[in-house]
XYZ file of C-alpha atoms in Angstrom:
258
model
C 1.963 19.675 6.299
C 4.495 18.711 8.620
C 8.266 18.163 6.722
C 11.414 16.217 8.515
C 14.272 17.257 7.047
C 17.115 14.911 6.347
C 19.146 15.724 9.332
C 15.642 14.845 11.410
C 15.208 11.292 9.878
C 18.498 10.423 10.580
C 18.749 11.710 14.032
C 15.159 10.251 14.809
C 16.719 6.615 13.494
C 20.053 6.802 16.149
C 16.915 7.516 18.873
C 14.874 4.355 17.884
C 18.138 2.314 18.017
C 19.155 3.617 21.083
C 15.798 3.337 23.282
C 15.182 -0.259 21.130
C 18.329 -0.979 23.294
C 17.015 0.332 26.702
C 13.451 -0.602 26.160
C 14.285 -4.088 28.351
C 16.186 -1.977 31.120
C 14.164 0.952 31.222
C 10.731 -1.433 31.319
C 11.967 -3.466 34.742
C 12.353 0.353 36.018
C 9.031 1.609 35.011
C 7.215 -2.156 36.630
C 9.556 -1.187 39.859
C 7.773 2.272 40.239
C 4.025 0.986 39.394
C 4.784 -1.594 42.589
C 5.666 1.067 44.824
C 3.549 4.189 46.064
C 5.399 6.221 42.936
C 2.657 5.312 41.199
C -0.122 6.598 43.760
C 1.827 10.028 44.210
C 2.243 10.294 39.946
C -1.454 9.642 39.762
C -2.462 12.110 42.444
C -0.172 14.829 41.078
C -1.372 14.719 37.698
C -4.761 14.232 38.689
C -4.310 17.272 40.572
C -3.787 19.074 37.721
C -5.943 17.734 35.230
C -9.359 19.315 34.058
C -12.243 18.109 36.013
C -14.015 15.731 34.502
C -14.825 11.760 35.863
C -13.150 9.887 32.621
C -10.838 12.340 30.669
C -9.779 11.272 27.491
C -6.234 11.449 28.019
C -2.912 11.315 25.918
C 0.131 10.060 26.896
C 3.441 11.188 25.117
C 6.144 9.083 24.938
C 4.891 6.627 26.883
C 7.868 4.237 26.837
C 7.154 1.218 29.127
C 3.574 2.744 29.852
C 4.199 4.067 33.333
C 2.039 7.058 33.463
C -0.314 5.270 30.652
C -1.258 2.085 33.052
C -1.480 4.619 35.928
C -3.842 6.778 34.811
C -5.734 4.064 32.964
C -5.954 2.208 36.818
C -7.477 5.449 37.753
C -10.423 4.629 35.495
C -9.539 7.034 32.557
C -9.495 6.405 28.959
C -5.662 6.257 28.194
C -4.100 6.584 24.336
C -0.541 6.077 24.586
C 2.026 6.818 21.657
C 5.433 5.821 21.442
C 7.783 5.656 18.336
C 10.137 2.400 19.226
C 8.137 -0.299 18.790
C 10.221 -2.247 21.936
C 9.097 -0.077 23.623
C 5.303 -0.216 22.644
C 5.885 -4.060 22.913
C 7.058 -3.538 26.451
C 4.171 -1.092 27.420
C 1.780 -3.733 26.330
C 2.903 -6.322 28.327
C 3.404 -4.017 31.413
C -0.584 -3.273 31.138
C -1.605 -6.931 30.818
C -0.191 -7.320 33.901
C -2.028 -4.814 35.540
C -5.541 -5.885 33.694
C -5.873 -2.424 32.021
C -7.241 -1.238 28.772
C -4.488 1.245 27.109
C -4.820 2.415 23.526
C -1.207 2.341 22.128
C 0.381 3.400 19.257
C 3.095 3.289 17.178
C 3.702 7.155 15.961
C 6.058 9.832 15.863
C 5.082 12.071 18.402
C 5.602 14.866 16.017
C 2.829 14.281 13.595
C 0.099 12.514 15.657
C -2.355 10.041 13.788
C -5.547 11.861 15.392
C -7.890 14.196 15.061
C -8.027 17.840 16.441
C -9.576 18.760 19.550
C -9.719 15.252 20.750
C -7.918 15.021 24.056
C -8.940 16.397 27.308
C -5.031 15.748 29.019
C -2.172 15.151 27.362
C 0.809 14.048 29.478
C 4.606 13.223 28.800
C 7.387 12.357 31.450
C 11.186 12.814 30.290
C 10.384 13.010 26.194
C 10.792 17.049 25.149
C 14.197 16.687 25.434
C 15.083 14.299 23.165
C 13.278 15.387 20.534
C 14.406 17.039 17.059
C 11.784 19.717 16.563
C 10.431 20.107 19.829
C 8.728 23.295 18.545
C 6.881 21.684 16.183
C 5.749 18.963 18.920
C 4.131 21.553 20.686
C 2.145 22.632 18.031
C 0.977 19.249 16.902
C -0.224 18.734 20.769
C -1.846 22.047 20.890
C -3.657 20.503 17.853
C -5.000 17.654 19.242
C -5.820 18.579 22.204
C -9.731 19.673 23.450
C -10.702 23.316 23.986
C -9.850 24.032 27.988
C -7.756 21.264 27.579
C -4.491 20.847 28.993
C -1.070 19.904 28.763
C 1.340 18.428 31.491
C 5.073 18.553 30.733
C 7.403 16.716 33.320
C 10.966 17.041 32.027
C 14.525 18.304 32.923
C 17.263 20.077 31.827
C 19.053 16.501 30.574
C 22.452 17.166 29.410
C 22.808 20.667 29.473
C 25.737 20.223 31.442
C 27.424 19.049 28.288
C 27.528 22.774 27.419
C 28.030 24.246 31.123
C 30.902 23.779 33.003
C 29.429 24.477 36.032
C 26.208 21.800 35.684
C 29.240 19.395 34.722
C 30.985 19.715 37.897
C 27.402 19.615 39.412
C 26.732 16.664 37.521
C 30.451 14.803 38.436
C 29.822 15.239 42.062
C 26.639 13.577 41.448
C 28.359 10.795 40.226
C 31.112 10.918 43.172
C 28.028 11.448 45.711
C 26.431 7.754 44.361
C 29.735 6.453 45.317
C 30.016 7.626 48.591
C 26.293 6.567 49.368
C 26.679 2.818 47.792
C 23.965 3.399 45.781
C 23.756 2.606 42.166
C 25.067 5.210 39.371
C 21.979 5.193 37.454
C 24.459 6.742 34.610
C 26.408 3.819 34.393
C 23.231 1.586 33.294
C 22.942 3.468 29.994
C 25.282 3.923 26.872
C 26.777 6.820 28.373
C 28.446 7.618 25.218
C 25.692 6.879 22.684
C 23.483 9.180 24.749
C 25.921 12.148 24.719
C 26.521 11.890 21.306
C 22.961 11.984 20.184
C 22.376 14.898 23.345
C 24.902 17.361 21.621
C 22.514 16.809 18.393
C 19.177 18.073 20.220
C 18.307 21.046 20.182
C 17.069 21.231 23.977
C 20.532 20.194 25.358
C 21.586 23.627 24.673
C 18.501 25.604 26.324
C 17.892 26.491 29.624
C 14.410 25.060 30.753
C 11.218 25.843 31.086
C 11.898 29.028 30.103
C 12.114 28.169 26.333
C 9.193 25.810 27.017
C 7.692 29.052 28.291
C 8.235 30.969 25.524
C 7.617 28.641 22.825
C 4.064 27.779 24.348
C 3.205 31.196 24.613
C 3.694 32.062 20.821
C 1.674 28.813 19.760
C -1.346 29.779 21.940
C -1.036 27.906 25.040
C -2.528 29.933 27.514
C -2.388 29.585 32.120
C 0.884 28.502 31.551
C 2.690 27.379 35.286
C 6.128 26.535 35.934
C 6.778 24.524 38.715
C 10.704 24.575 38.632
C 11.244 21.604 40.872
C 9.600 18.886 41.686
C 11.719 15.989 42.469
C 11.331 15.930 46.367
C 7.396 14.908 45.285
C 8.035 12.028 42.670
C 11.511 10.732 43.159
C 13.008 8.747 45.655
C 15.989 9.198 47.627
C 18.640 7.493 45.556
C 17.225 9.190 42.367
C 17.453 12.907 44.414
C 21.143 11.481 44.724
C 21.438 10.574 41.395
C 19.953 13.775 39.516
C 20.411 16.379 42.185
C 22.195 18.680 39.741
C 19.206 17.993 37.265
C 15.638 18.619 39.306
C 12.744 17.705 37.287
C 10.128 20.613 36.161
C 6.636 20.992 35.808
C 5.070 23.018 32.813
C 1.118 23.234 32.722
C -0.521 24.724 29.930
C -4.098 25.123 28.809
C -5.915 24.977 25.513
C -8.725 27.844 25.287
């Protein structure tokens, strides 16, 4: 039995407030992507990776607005989504209506899943590891639900660790000098930025250096064919978003289930 500790409830509650805030904001960004080609080149990438089977049964962690939820349900998959801010769930639903797909979703902390093991051929999750409070424990509760040769998909970055480097935080200050100089938007300066540090110096991932200690973590739960692909943002973001993050490059970890 899975136990959240005081310190976990509370910092769990200042998450929920703080993406209930976003959910609005963050859902016009995720309908943006699914109306450009982003969502042809997410689909192909994950698809890419996925096991090889015509209709997986597929997962999706975190699914916020539903972004990788609608897009793999357009490619004719059977999508379960899970999110724990119902805004967001709220938002995800409507996003899918629009698009005339059937998505699963589901109110649930992604750290003690409502379903059963071995049920999920792919389970996916863009941007979510990091905020989480027992991200060790997530892993083991996906490694639970997911099928034998299953497999996991992991797109995340290194978000906020250059509250603890100096060196990422000069990185990450010319990023925001380098959005001025371009006339682009600071995609920083749509957020709380305070809120969102606060809360970062709380995780426990803002302090790691990734994937390795997705790496090693996955390893000693069971995961096997792990692959690290240390940077893929040239394939799924944008030019203003390479601006914006260019001190942060988003990773790829795929595992398997055997």
């Amino acid at each position: 039995m899975l136990v959240a500790n005081n310190n976990d409830d509370n910092l769990l509650q200042d998450l929920i407030i703080y993406w209930t805030n976003r959910a609005k904001g963050y859902s016009q960004t995720n309908q943006d992507e699914l109306a450009t080609d982003k969502r042809k080149i997410w689909q192909k990438l994950i698809l890419n990776h996925a096991p090889n089977k015509n209709k997986l049964r597929i997962l999706d962690i975190g699914t916020g607005p539903g972004f990788l939820a609608i897009t793999l349900a357009l490619a004719g998959h059977e999508v379960t989504a899970v999110d724990v801010t119902q805004a967001m769930i709220d938002q995800a639903k409507d996003n899918a209506s629009q698009y005339r797909v059937k998505v699963n979703f589901v109110l649930s902390d992604v750290h003690c899943l409502p379903f059963d093991d071995n049920h999920f051929d792919l389970i996916v999750l863009r941007n979510v590891t990091w905020n989480l409070s027992n991200p060790t424990v997530a892993y083991q509760e996906w490694f639970r639900v997911l099928n034998s040769q299953g497999k996991l998909l992991n797109f995340d970055a290194n978000w906020y660790l250059f509250l603890f480097n100096k060196d990422l935080y000069s990185q990450y200050m010319q990023d925001r000098q380098n959005t001025m100089n371009y006339g682009i938007e600071d995609h920083y300066r749509q957020t709380n930025t305070q809120e969102m540090e606060r809360i970062a110096k709380l995780l426990p991932l803002s302090k790691e250096i990734r994937p390795e200690w997705d790496m090693n973590i996955l390893q000693s739960i069971g995961y096997k064919n792990i692959h690290i692909h240390n940077d893929i943002s040239k394939i799924v973001w944008d030019e203003i978003e390479q601006i914006n993050y260019h001190s942060t490059p988003m990773f790829l970890i795929a595992a398997e289930k055997q």
